[in-house]
XYZ file of C-alpha atoms in Angstrom:
714
model
C 127.499 103.162 129.261
C 126.733 102.169 133.635
C 128.322 100.032 134.535
C 126.694 97.915 137.939
C 129.939 96.605 139.856
C 129.975 93.634 142.854
C 132.455 92.089 144.462
C 134.249 88.563 143.538
C 131.990 85.738 145.827
C 133.316 83.271 147.615
C 133.886 79.852 146.218
C 133.018 76.323 148.391
C 135.891 76.525 150.001
C 135.276 80.113 151.248
C 138.991 81.494 149.448
C 138.564 84.384 147.440
C 138.186 83.308 143.451
C 142.051 84.065 141.694
C 141.431 82.873 138.617
C 138.017 82.856 136.422
C 137.672 78.794 135.922
C 136.487 78.769 138.709
C 132.609 78.210 139.728
C 131.788 80.647 143.104
C 128.966 79.206 145.281
C 126.341 82.596 145.178
C 127.593 85.620 147.257
C 126.081 88.236 148.829
C 128.320 90.862 148.407
C 126.753 94.558 147.421
C 126.385 96.125 144.114
C 126.806 99.840 143.123
C 126.485 102.094 139.842
C 129.379 104.246 138.688
C 129.020 106.348 136.383
C 125.715 107.839 136.296
C 123.519 107.662 138.487
C 120.174 106.196 138.527
C 117.295 107.705 137.916
C 114.550 107.951 140.821
C 112.254 106.460 138.252
C 114.322 103.408 138.156
C 114.557 102.269 141.251
C 113.281 98.504 141.671
C 112.640 97.411 145.251
C 112.960 93.730 145.447
C 110.055 90.654 146.364
C 108.951 90.224 149.993
C 111.409 87.110 149.537
C 114.546 85.630 151.339
C 117.898 85.352 149.672
C 118.152 82.126 150.080
C 114.947 81.257 148.863
C 115.892 83.512 145.472
C 119.009 81.495 145.617
C 116.863 78.189 145.385
C 114.544 79.591 143.075
C 117.651 80.278 140.306
C 119.167 76.818 141.086
C 116.131 75.161 140.630
C 116.536 76.404 136.507
C 119.650 75.102 136.574
C 119.353 72.272 137.941
C 116.257 71.228 135.777
C 118.598 72.295 132.702
C 121.591 69.759 134.058
C 119.217 66.784 134.654
C 117.031 66.749 131.316
C 120.631 67.839 129.526
C 122.537 64.714 131.506
C 119.353 62.652 130.303
C 118.638 63.172 126.686
C 122.713 62.856 126.459
C 122.813 66.609 124.328
C 122.079 69.753 124.871
C 123.750 73.204 126.431
C 123.813 72.991 130.104
C 125.652 75.918 130.183
C 124.253 78.826 129.345
C 121.460 77.903 131.539
C 123.370 77.962 134.418
C 124.821 81.583 133.799
C 121.679 83.318 132.764
C 119.941 81.248 136.012
C 118.946 85.195 137.566
C 118.219 86.460 134.726
C 115.791 84.099 134.657
C 114.373 84.718 137.843
C 114.293 87.906 137.594
C 112.183 87.898 133.996
C 109.910 85.237 135.285
C 108.984 85.795 138.667
C 109.444 90.295 138.664
C 109.688 91.710 135.731
C 107.957 89.829 133.279
C 103.928 90.621 131.861
C 102.584 87.483 130.773
C 99.972 84.680 131.742
C 101.196 80.918 131.446
C 96.909 79.735 131.049
C 97.116 81.953 128.353
C 100.008 81.894 126.503
C 98.794 84.216 123.131
C 97.172 87.069 125.201
C 98.233 89.905 122.803
C 99.115 92.324 125.758
C 101.769 90.190 127.370
C 105.767 90.908 127.561
C 107.487 88.577 124.499
C 111.045 87.171 125.344
C 113.260 85.772 123.063
C 115.934 83.361 123.411
C 118.343 84.313 120.380
C 121.001 82.237 122.171
C 118.666 79.147 121.496
C 121.399 76.241 122.263
C 120.028 77.102 125.838
C 116.659 76.434 125.243
C 116.807 74.284 128.485
C 116.902 77.682 129.767
C 113.446 78.654 128.564
C 111.837 75.413 129.122
C 112.515 75.449 132.565
C 111.649 78.869 133.252
C 107.901 77.675 130.910
C 107.729 75.015 133.171
C 108.418 77.011 136.470
C 105.483 79.141 135.787
C 103.285 76.979 135.474
C 103.635 76.262 131.531
C 100.883 73.893 130.335
C 102.759 73.239 127.660
C 106.139 72.317 129.469
C 104.810 69.648 132.693
C 107.292 67.215 134.198
C 107.080 64.492 131.464
C 107.853 66.740 129.019
C 111.180 68.694 130.378
C 112.169 64.754 131.028
C 111.790 64.481 126.806
C 113.764 66.909 126.383
C 115.158 66.798 122.488
C 113.617 63.452 122.614
C 110.957 62.798 119.193
C 108.021 63.912 119.735
C 107.946 66.268 122.512
C 107.571 69.924 123.371
C 111.074 69.981 124.526
C 112.701 70.532 121.323
C 116.612 70.860 120.978
C 116.600 74.580 119.961
C 112.988 76.733 121.159
C 110.210 76.025 117.850
C 107.133 78.552 117.799
C 105.659 75.821 116.275
C 105.659 73.222 118.329
C 105.946 74.642 122.822
C 102.690 76.859 123.298
C 104.956 80.072 125.338
C 107.760 80.090 122.808
C 107.905 83.079 120.339
C 110.111 82.357 118.370
C 112.496 80.089 116.798
C 115.287 80.312 117.493
C 119.580 78.351 116.698
C 121.060 79.727 113.761
C 122.513 82.919 116.830
C 122.154 86.583 115.883
C 118.425 85.880 114.045
C 117.214 85.883 117.204
C 117.880 89.190 118.663
C 116.411 90.153 114.872
C 112.965 88.942 114.867
C 113.274 90.113 119.238
C 113.300 94.004 116.515
C 110.604 92.869 114.603
C 108.682 92.070 117.900
C 109.213 95.269 118.894
C 108.939 97.210 115.958
C 105.286 95.161 115.554
C 104.485 96.873 119.205
C 105.926 100.443 117.920
C 103.691 100.692 115.216
C 100.293 98.936 116.579
C 101.311 101.839 120.256
C 101.504 104.770 117.404
C 98.345 103.228 115.906
C 95.675 102.757 118.831
C 96.740 104.157 122.158
C 94.856 107.443 123.133
C 96.225 109.377 125.543
C 92.975 109.661 127.914
C 93.130 106.502 128.659
C 95.023 102.984 129.360
C 97.315 101.954 126.335
C 95.643 98.833 124.853
C 98.778 97.967 123.416
C 101.981 98.486 126.031
C 104.134 95.236 125.698
C 108.098 95.160 126.087
C 109.955 92.461 124.503
C 112.928 90.853 126.385
C 115.602 89.292 124.770
C 118.760 87.003 125.624
C 122.453 86.416 123.736
C 125.816 85.668 123.684
C 128.357 85.748 122.416
C 127.856 84.788 118.849
C 125.020 86.147 118.358
C 127.381 89.316 118.568
C 130.097 87.820 116.266
C 126.665 86.856 113.383
C 126.896 89.725 111.390
C 122.946 89.635 111.469
C 122.576 91.281 114.415
C 124.452 94.640 114.166
C 122.420 94.590 111.085
C 119.240 94.800 113.024
C 120.157 96.482 116.819
C 121.404 99.302 113.807
C 118.110 99.423 113.495
C 117.136 99.460 116.456
C 119.128 102.160 117.679
C 117.695 104.304 114.522
C 114.632 103.811 114.893
C 114.616 104.369 119.037
C 112.785 100.885 120.104
C 112.381 101.715 123.979
C 110.566 98.626 124.388
C 113.132 96.474 123.418
C 115.604 94.921 126.121
C 118.387 92.876 125.331
C 120.655 91.407 128.686
C 123.685 89.451 126.391
C 125.074 87.222 127.999
C 128.673 88.071 128.418
C 130.304 84.418 129.054
C 133.326 84.612 127.142
C 133.313 81.060 126.002
C 132.487 79.546 122.595
C 132.661 75.677 120.890
C 136.517 76.540 120.228
C 137.394 77.679 123.386
C 137.635 81.598 125.065
C 136.771 84.508 122.801
C 139.338 86.471 123.300
C 140.850 83.792 119.762
C 138.761 86.223 117.992
C 136.661 88.171 119.212
C 137.880 91.140 121.345
C 135.688 94.398 120.140
C 134.151 96.288 123.105
C 130.550 95.394 122.245
C 129.277 98.194 125.138
C 131.284 100.945 123.039
C 130.193 99.416 119.510
C 125.969 98.986 120.964
C 126.754 102.712 122.466
C 128.208 103.621 118.368
C 124.702 102.423 117.339
C 122.064 104.214 119.692
C 121.881 102.358 122.752
C 121.700 102.436 126.319
C 124.215 100.557 127.646
C 124.183 98.921 131.068
C 127.151 96.478 132.259
C 126.252 94.627 135.669
C 130.161 92.688 135.967
C 128.589 89.745 137.607
C 125.673 87.817 136.416
C 126.148 84.564 138.317
C 124.883 86.499 142.068
C 124.198 89.642 141.292
C 120.533 89.737 141.411
C 120.301 93.197 143.059
C 122.573 94.401 140.305
C 120.431 92.873 137.988
C 117.515 93.767 138.614
C 118.443 98.027 139.351
C 119.555 97.539 135.392
C 116.153 96.351 134.085
C 114.430 99.259 136.154
C 116.871 101.283 134.476
C 116.403 99.963 130.816
C 112.455 100.301 131.782
C 113.190 104.073 132.149
C 115.546 104.810 129.497
C 112.348 105.138 126.465
C 113.483 106.853 124.274
C 116.561 104.053 123.018
C 117.149 100.009 123.320
C 118.778 98.806 126.293
C 121.372 96.641 125.532
C 122.427 95.510 129.453
C 125.830 92.995 129.069
C 125.608 90.753 132.202
C 128.792 89.113 132.864
C 128.370 85.800 133.661
C 130.603 82.065 134.454
C 129.053 78.939 131.842
C 127.842 76.843 133.282
C 127.903 78.686 137.118
C 128.070 75.991 139.852
C 130.356 73.305 138.103
C 133.239 72.866 140.393
C 135.813 71.417 136.583
C 133.481 72.691 134.267
C 132.499 76.183 134.280
C 134.376 79.205 131.999
C 134.891 76.059 129.816
C 134.087 75.267 126.115
C 133.489 71.692 128.306
C 130.113 73.183 129.599
C 128.742 74.472 126.649
C 127.939 71.961 124.323
C 128.042 68.403 126.795
C 126.337 67.291 129.285
C 127.568 67.867 132.519
C 127.964 63.871 133.069
C 127.329 61.933 136.385
C 129.785 62.750 138.693
C 130.386 66.117 137.607
C 126.830 67.123 138.264
C 127.157 65.700 141.907
C 130.001 67.459 142.698
C 127.918 70.489 141.036
C 125.001 69.867 143.545
C 127.661 69.900 146.128
C 129.186 73.147 145.590
C 125.930 74.919 144.956
C 124.346 73.072 147.882
C 121.279 71.665 145.928
C 120.424 68.433 148.590
C 117.365 67.676 146.024
C 117.191 64.266 143.826
C 117.561 64.318 140.061
C 114.277 66.750 138.195
C 113.479 66.938 142.233
C 111.827 70.595 142.392
C 110.713 71.374 145.775
C 107.631 73.221 146.716
C 108.080 76.481 147.657
C 110.139 76.970 144.734
C 106.967 76.429 142.271
C 104.776 78.730 145.260
C 106.945 81.449 143.664
C 107.012 80.662 140.255
C 103.483 79.228 140.150
C 102.101 83.090 141.559
C 102.450 83.723 137.448
C 99.499 82.110 137.199
C 97.208 84.396 139.145
C 99.863 87.609 138.317
C 99.130 86.855 134.591
C 95.765 86.209 134.400
C 95.637 89.162 136.820
C 97.340 91.873 134.405
C 94.883 90.457 131.933
C 91.583 91.027 133.023
C 92.855 95.040 134.148
C 93.590 94.749 130.260
C 90.655 94.176 129.321
C 89.682 96.239 131.636
C 90.687 98.615 129.519
C 89.782 97.700 126.690
C 86.194 97.815 127.834
C 86.703 101.747 128.465
C 88.595 102.329 124.818
C 86.188 100.561 123.139
C 82.914 103.204 125.102
C 84.903 105.919 123.637
C 86.522 105.044 120.331
C 84.195 102.044 119.029
C 85.796 102.849 115.075
C 89.293 102.390 116.271
C 88.867 99.402 118.628
C 86.702 97.830 115.800
C 89.720 98.425 113.143
C 91.845 96.812 116.448
C 90.083 94.011 117.442
C 89.220 92.851 113.551
C 93.503 93.537 113.044
C 94.832 91.346 116.004
C 91.661 88.218 115.387
C 94.462 87.809 112.433
C 91.592 87.379 109.851
C 91.763 88.510 106.822
C 89.407 91.848 105.273
C 86.373 90.061 103.550
C 86.690 90.519 100.199
C 89.612 91.932 100.258
C 90.501 89.864 97.049
C 88.322 92.218 94.816
C 90.538 95.155 94.890
C 93.707 93.189 93.246
C 93.121 94.127 89.191
C 92.840 91.906 86.654
C 93.374 92.663 82.355
C 93.033 91.797 79.497
C 95.502 91.007 76.679
C 95.526 94.522 74.755
C 96.841 96.229 77.790
C 99.932 97.541 77.771
C 102.752 95.158 78.098
C 104.530 95.474 81.858
C 107.397 94.150 83.841
C 105.712 92.365 86.203
C 107.574 94.250 89.043
C 105.433 96.960 87.744
C 102.495 95.034 88.165
C 103.789 94.503 92.337
C 103.528 97.763 92.568
C 99.718 98.218 91.475
C 99.017 94.421 93.527
C 100.662 96.692 96.696
C 99.246 99.617 96.509
C 95.716 98.300 95.372
C 96.517 96.453 99.091
C 97.478 98.489 101.335
C 93.913 100.161 101.772
C 92.082 97.182 101.897
C 94.378 94.743 104.368
C 95.081 97.246 107.109
C 97.612 94.888 108.595
C 100.012 95.295 105.320
C 103.452 96.948 106.413
C 106.919 96.574 104.651
C 109.680 97.835 102.217
C 112.743 97.341 100.879
C 116.799 96.758 101.302
C 117.496 100.462 100.303
C 116.279 99.512 96.364
C 112.238 100.794 96.776
C 112.420 102.994 93.785
C 113.773 99.412 91.716
C 111.666 97.405 93.753
C 108.376 99.595 93.433
C 107.458 98.506 97.355
C 106.328 101.587 98.618
C 102.743 102.283 99.317
C 101.334 105.697 98.718
C 98.914 105.565 100.824
C 101.493 106.036 103.945
C 104.494 107.392 105.309
C 108.351 106.141 106.649
C 108.167 103.703 109.633
C 110.300 106.159 111.953
C 111.702 107.215 115.328
C 108.736 110.033 115.639
C 106.246 108.508 113.559
C 105.311 104.486 113.955
C 102.207 104.662 112.865
C 103.597 104.733 109.197
C 103.696 101.250 107.108
C 106.735 102.159 105.108
C 109.588 100.473 106.429
C 113.215 102.035 105.226
C 115.503 99.265 106.167
C 118.900 100.624 103.847
C 121.129 97.667 102.484
C 120.292 95.172 105.793
C 119.138 92.255 103.335
C 119.314 89.724 106.343
C 118.407 91.688 109.209
C 115.576 92.702 106.797
C 114.880 89.124 106.787
C 114.063 88.478 110.312
C 113.105 91.819 111.026
C 109.835 90.871 109.737
C 109.884 87.150 110.700
C 109.112 88.536 113.895
C 106.689 90.920 112.748
C 104.740 88.099 111.678
C 104.828 86.313 114.465
C 103.877 89.102 116.926
C 100.826 87.375 116.433
C 98.910 90.936 115.138
C 97.091 90.694 112.239
C 99.877 92.374 111.247
C 100.882 91.502 107.386
C 104.695 92.125 106.655
C 106.184 91.649 103.237
C 110.056 93.146 102.199
C 111.701 93.513 99.022
C 115.635 93.114 97.212
C 117.024 92.223 94.005
C 116.258 88.294 93.394
C 120.136 87.474 93.682
C 120.882 89.008 97.006
C 118.332 86.605 98.762
C 121.589 84.855 98.907
C 122.430 87.059 102.144
C 119.068 86.393 103.634
C 118.358 83.309 102.514
C 118.889 82.000 106.269
C 116.390 84.565 107.727
C 114.219 82.675 104.456
C 113.614 79.032 105.897
C 112.998 80.698 109.094
C 110.173 82.202 107.868
C 108.867 78.450 105.975
C 110.374 77.176 109.757
C 108.948 79.232 111.818
C 104.953 79.769 109.719
C 106.033 83.074 109.606
C 103.969 83.830 106.355
C 106.438 87.270 105.700
C 106.286 88.644 101.508
C 109.100 88.272 99.739
C 108.988 90.306 96.782
C 111.724 89.543 94.498
C 112.784 91.787 91.544
C 115.035 91.574 88.701
C 114.441 88.123 88.666
C 117.071 86.926 85.814
C 119.326 87.362 83.223
C 116.548 90.103 81.770
C 118.072 92.958 84.374
C 120.615 92.834 81.624
C 123.938 95.385 82.025
C 124.587 94.957 85.585
C 126.020 91.304 85.276
C 126.014 88.240 86.385
C 126.837 89.359 90.086
C 123.551 90.361 89.539
C 121.652 88.219 87.847
C 119.569 84.919 89.491
C 120.469 81.338 87.673
C 119.895 78.445 90.570
C 117.759 81.251 92.764
C 114.255 79.314 91.434
C 115.087 76.269 92.047
C 116.210 76.832 95.418
C 113.814 77.941 97.116
C 111.629 75.754 95.072
C 113.942 72.845 97.328
C 112.561 74.980 100.124
C 109.931 72.431 102.231
C 107.239 75.403 103.544
C 108.083 77.815 100.817
C 106.195 79.078 98.240
C 107.944 79.946 94.909
C 106.000 82.618 92.544
C 107.219 83.328 89.436
C 104.469 84.826 87.212
C 104.223 85.940 83.796
C 101.875 88.823 83.331
C 99.529 91.082 85.391
C 96.813 88.670 86.199
C 99.327 85.769 87.635
C 101.193 89.035 89.400
C 97.647 89.191 91.669
C 97.238 85.957 91.679
C 100.810 85.337 93.193
C 99.829 88.505 95.968
C 96.335 86.555 96.639
C 97.876 83.331 97.711
C 100.482 85.451 99.381
C 98.554 87.696 102.004
C 96.508 83.862 102.543
C 99.059 81.979 103.268
C 99.508 82.974 107.062
C 101.583 80.400 108.371
C 103.891 80.026 105.008
C 105.825 82.790 103.338
C 105.859 83.482 99.722
C 108.980 84.251 97.815
C 107.716 86.101 94.218
C 110.743 86.823 91.871
C 109.343 89.397 89.131
C 111.005 90.865 86.396
C 113.003 93.803 85.343
C 111.700 93.292 82.257
C 108.198 93.948 80.104
C 106.052 91.469 79.307
C 102.936 91.023 77.926
C 99.779 89.789 79.767
C 98.964 86.233 77.475
C 95.476 85.360 76.532
C 94.278 82.094 79.129
C 96.607 83.837 82.163
C 93.973 84.038 85.446
C 94.228 84.816 89.128
C 92.133 81.362 89.294
C 95.181 79.604 87.509
C 97.862 81.065 90.362
C 96.288 79.183 92.847
C 96.769 75.206 91.056
C 100.062 76.182 90.563
C 100.392 75.029 86.753
C 97.656 75.211 83.862
C 97.029 75.311 81.142
C 96.372 78.645 78.883
C 96.503 77.607 75.787
C 95.068 74.234 74.195
C 94.142 72.053 71.031
C 91.579 69.505 70.454
C 92.148 66.061 71.083
C 95.340 64.325 72.079
C 98.537 66.778 72.131
C 101.548 66.052 70.284
C 103.905 68.540 72.626
C 103.670 70.227 75.478
C 105.241 73.535 76.099
C 106.174 74.978 80.058
C 106.921 78.210 80.586
C 107.079 80.778 83.869
C 107.668 84.472 84.198
C 108.983 86.747 81.378
C 109.768 82.736 79.517
C 105.470 81.973 78.891
C 105.747 84.451 75.964
C 108.362 82.554 74.497
C 106.662 79.639 75.131
C 103.266 81.114 73.502
C 106.035 81.670 70.525
C 106.800 79.060 69.565
C 103.468 77.548 70.151
C 101.959 79.866 66.948
C 104.664 78.462 64.667
C 104.726 75.015 65.581
C 100.495 75.110 65.466
C 101.669 76.549 61.440
C 103.026 72.964 60.639
C 100.592 71.454 61.437
C 101.606 70.376 65.432
C 98.898 70.044 68.066
C 100.396 71.794 71.277
C 99.239 72.612 74.730
C 100.991 75.724 76.989
C 101.283 75.675 80.778
C 101.151 78.237 82.809
C 103.969 76.985 85.677
C 104.167 80.406 88.141
C 104.417 77.681 91.375
C 105.407 74.393 92.411
C 104.108 73.563 95.222
C 101.176 74.763 94.384
C 100.909 72.020 91.331
C 102.048 69.265 93.733
C 99.131 69.928 95.992
C 96.936 69.421 93.500
C 95.121 66.108 93.222
C 96.405 63.458 91.294
C 93.224 64.018 88.976
C 93.903 67.414 88.594
C 97.664 67.143 87.785
C 96.645 64.521 84.957
C 94.537 66.044 83.099
C 97.263 69.200 82.855
C 99.759 67.161 82.051
C 99.109 63.942 80.769
C 101.132 60.471 81.181
C 100.464 59.396 77.451
C 101.816 62.724 76.080
C 106.279 62.723 76.501
C 107.145 65.498 74.320
C 108.076 68.102 76.779
C 109.831 71.485 76.656
C 110.205 73.647 79.147
C 111.514 77.518 78.789
C 112.515 79.690 82.214
C 115.149 82.171 82.143
C 117.302 79.952 84.962
C 118.986 76.586 85.386
C 117.544 73.187 84.421
C 117.961 71.199 87.729
C 114.354 70.134 88.919
C 112.658 70.433 85.250
C 112.799 66.969 84.866
C 110.234 66.272 87.577
C 107.563 67.500 84.517
C 109.419 67.149 80.980
C 110.144 63.578 82.451
C 113.545 62.187 80.116
C 112.751 62.682 76.808
C 112.338 66.190 77.854
C 114.632 68.868 76.838
C 114.783 72.504 78.735
C 115.680 75.801 77.194
C 117.207 77.892 79.575
C 121.102 78.762 81.234
C 122.995 76.708 82.896
C 126.138 78.735 83.767
C 126.345 81.735 85.190
C 124.906 85.134 83.094
C 126.866 88.475 81.456
C 126.825 91.780 81.256
C 124.643 93.441 77.972
C 121.522 93.976 77.041
C 118.243 91.355 78.229
C 117.834 90.841 74.295
C 120.902 89.865 73.332
C 121.250 87.901 76.519
C 118.813 86.220 75.286
C 119.763 85.414 71.829
C 123.295 84.538 72.752
C 121.971 82.199 75.627
C 119.509 80.642 73.153
C 116.040 80.842 75.459
C 114.260 82.607 72.346
C 111.096 80.732 70.718
C 113.106 79.208 68.355
C 115.441 77.418 70.247
C 111.874 76.224 72.079
C 110.629 75.618 68.998
C 113.332 73.427 67.963
C 114.103 71.845 71.817
C 109.959 70.904 70.637
C 110.652 69.019 67.065
C 112.995 67.671 68.652
C 110.774 65.887 71.111
C 108.451 64.759 68.852
C 111.024 63.364 66.456
């Protein structure tokens, strides 16, 4: 580990700081590298700008955050105050971006994993000239309809790459962004022309992110993969909401990350050691074969005489008196929301730099196109975000006489049918590929040294898997990530899946072993409430297909839904390809697969492996002279999006005799079966036994559906 050292800066009173709670003014002490000399390539020259102006730029970041949090009467000023030097260096000297084209493909990506410090990011976007954050938006921080919400939201604020807030999610998204860059660079860059994919991912994370287990999962993978263009700056301020972190968090984070395969540097004084920070970032960029963690020790709320280095500045405004004291302590003689013109002049140079960088990249693209027209056409098509024309024609269809298979097997067929026609399809499983059946036969494994491959081995890391896939999706380069595990283990990754829905990240979640039908593994592995829980999640498509045609239909919808994630629940047990099931029907969410003449006496509804029970029950009832309609309900969300006329045609309000059958909780079905209806399912935990025994013991059979139908018709 490399250590960037600096003397303690003097306080405003000119005395040497003795206690960690004293906030010093910006100092001028030298920095030095201990334990390992920086290679020549890692030396970074300071720009031609006075240190006084550098300090003024840094303080402008701090006071925009302070003033915005004060005005909103809520927020987290401490993190921006401590991290302001990092922000100055990243946005003014290090990162490649174009404020006037936030979606420029080859920009460096920045992720604020410590999303509670969002005014840090909004300050940087404002100062560097992003149109999304003019001063009126800074002043509207955390207000209704503003572009500066309480946590960064990619779907609200241009310039924000990913949505962060739940701690640890952001660093995992950053890993996903770095995976996307590494993959595309390996696929498209050529040795005899300038690279067309060449950008870094930077992330600032805090102590809370470090405590969350998801960050260790993702960073373990990043180290394994050797993602050299991922640079994480750890805001080591040793404060959380409860107080100083030594009440619960005393591990050596640097040694942990070294063990994970990261290059680690420590900047001891992140508050004032701009030269040390600059050198650390240069060293990080010089290391090509592993990600870098720069541990930056800071004072949270730096500059606040009475609240720095306390939890009081973590999540509450400074208030008028402490703000005035902080202005005096840091020598900031400017009013509320006042940014000096010379500060704007420094930061707004990013507009010219960004335009020049984009122009240089376009020139490289032109050279590439001339030499490699075929590869350029593929790159351009992929990064346009548009799906290939007629891609859905690759999806197979099935007849009722085709062999019954588990829908996880049909899923395998779909993935391998789509892989050749969707060059952006990438993904894998959390150590369950032989069970989830998610390997693409067309490709090898994405590994260090083989980044161009498309199968991703996530290991037993469900939570990180989901968050990494969010990062891949939000790279906005045409990649379509999927990930897989047993459906029960969505419990481990639910927050990442919710962030997919919130962030409009079109991840495809391939979830097998979807019910008690998985059998002997028992209740620890048998989903019960999971379908209902994901149906309740906004902007999530919850699919449970029955047979091959509906599995194809589920994939057709999922691939086309680039701003909405899809969870596909798939069976372990075989099921027939029922007559009437179709790809087209799935797109409507619920549709009739078997009907009668005239008005039905009863409507039977089912999903997945239980749809065949509804069909069998219908056959029995029809023999007894009853008129029966069978409705497949693979996706409630899509059904709700249909017209009122269509929904009435499938579920006429005049027919109140209704039965649903699904090997899951009854919760939610009342919306479709009504007060008179009955549900055949399971509202308790499952058990360990063969699947057929479980269905019999829990009463999920065609006979029970017939019994329920007769009861509602009585």
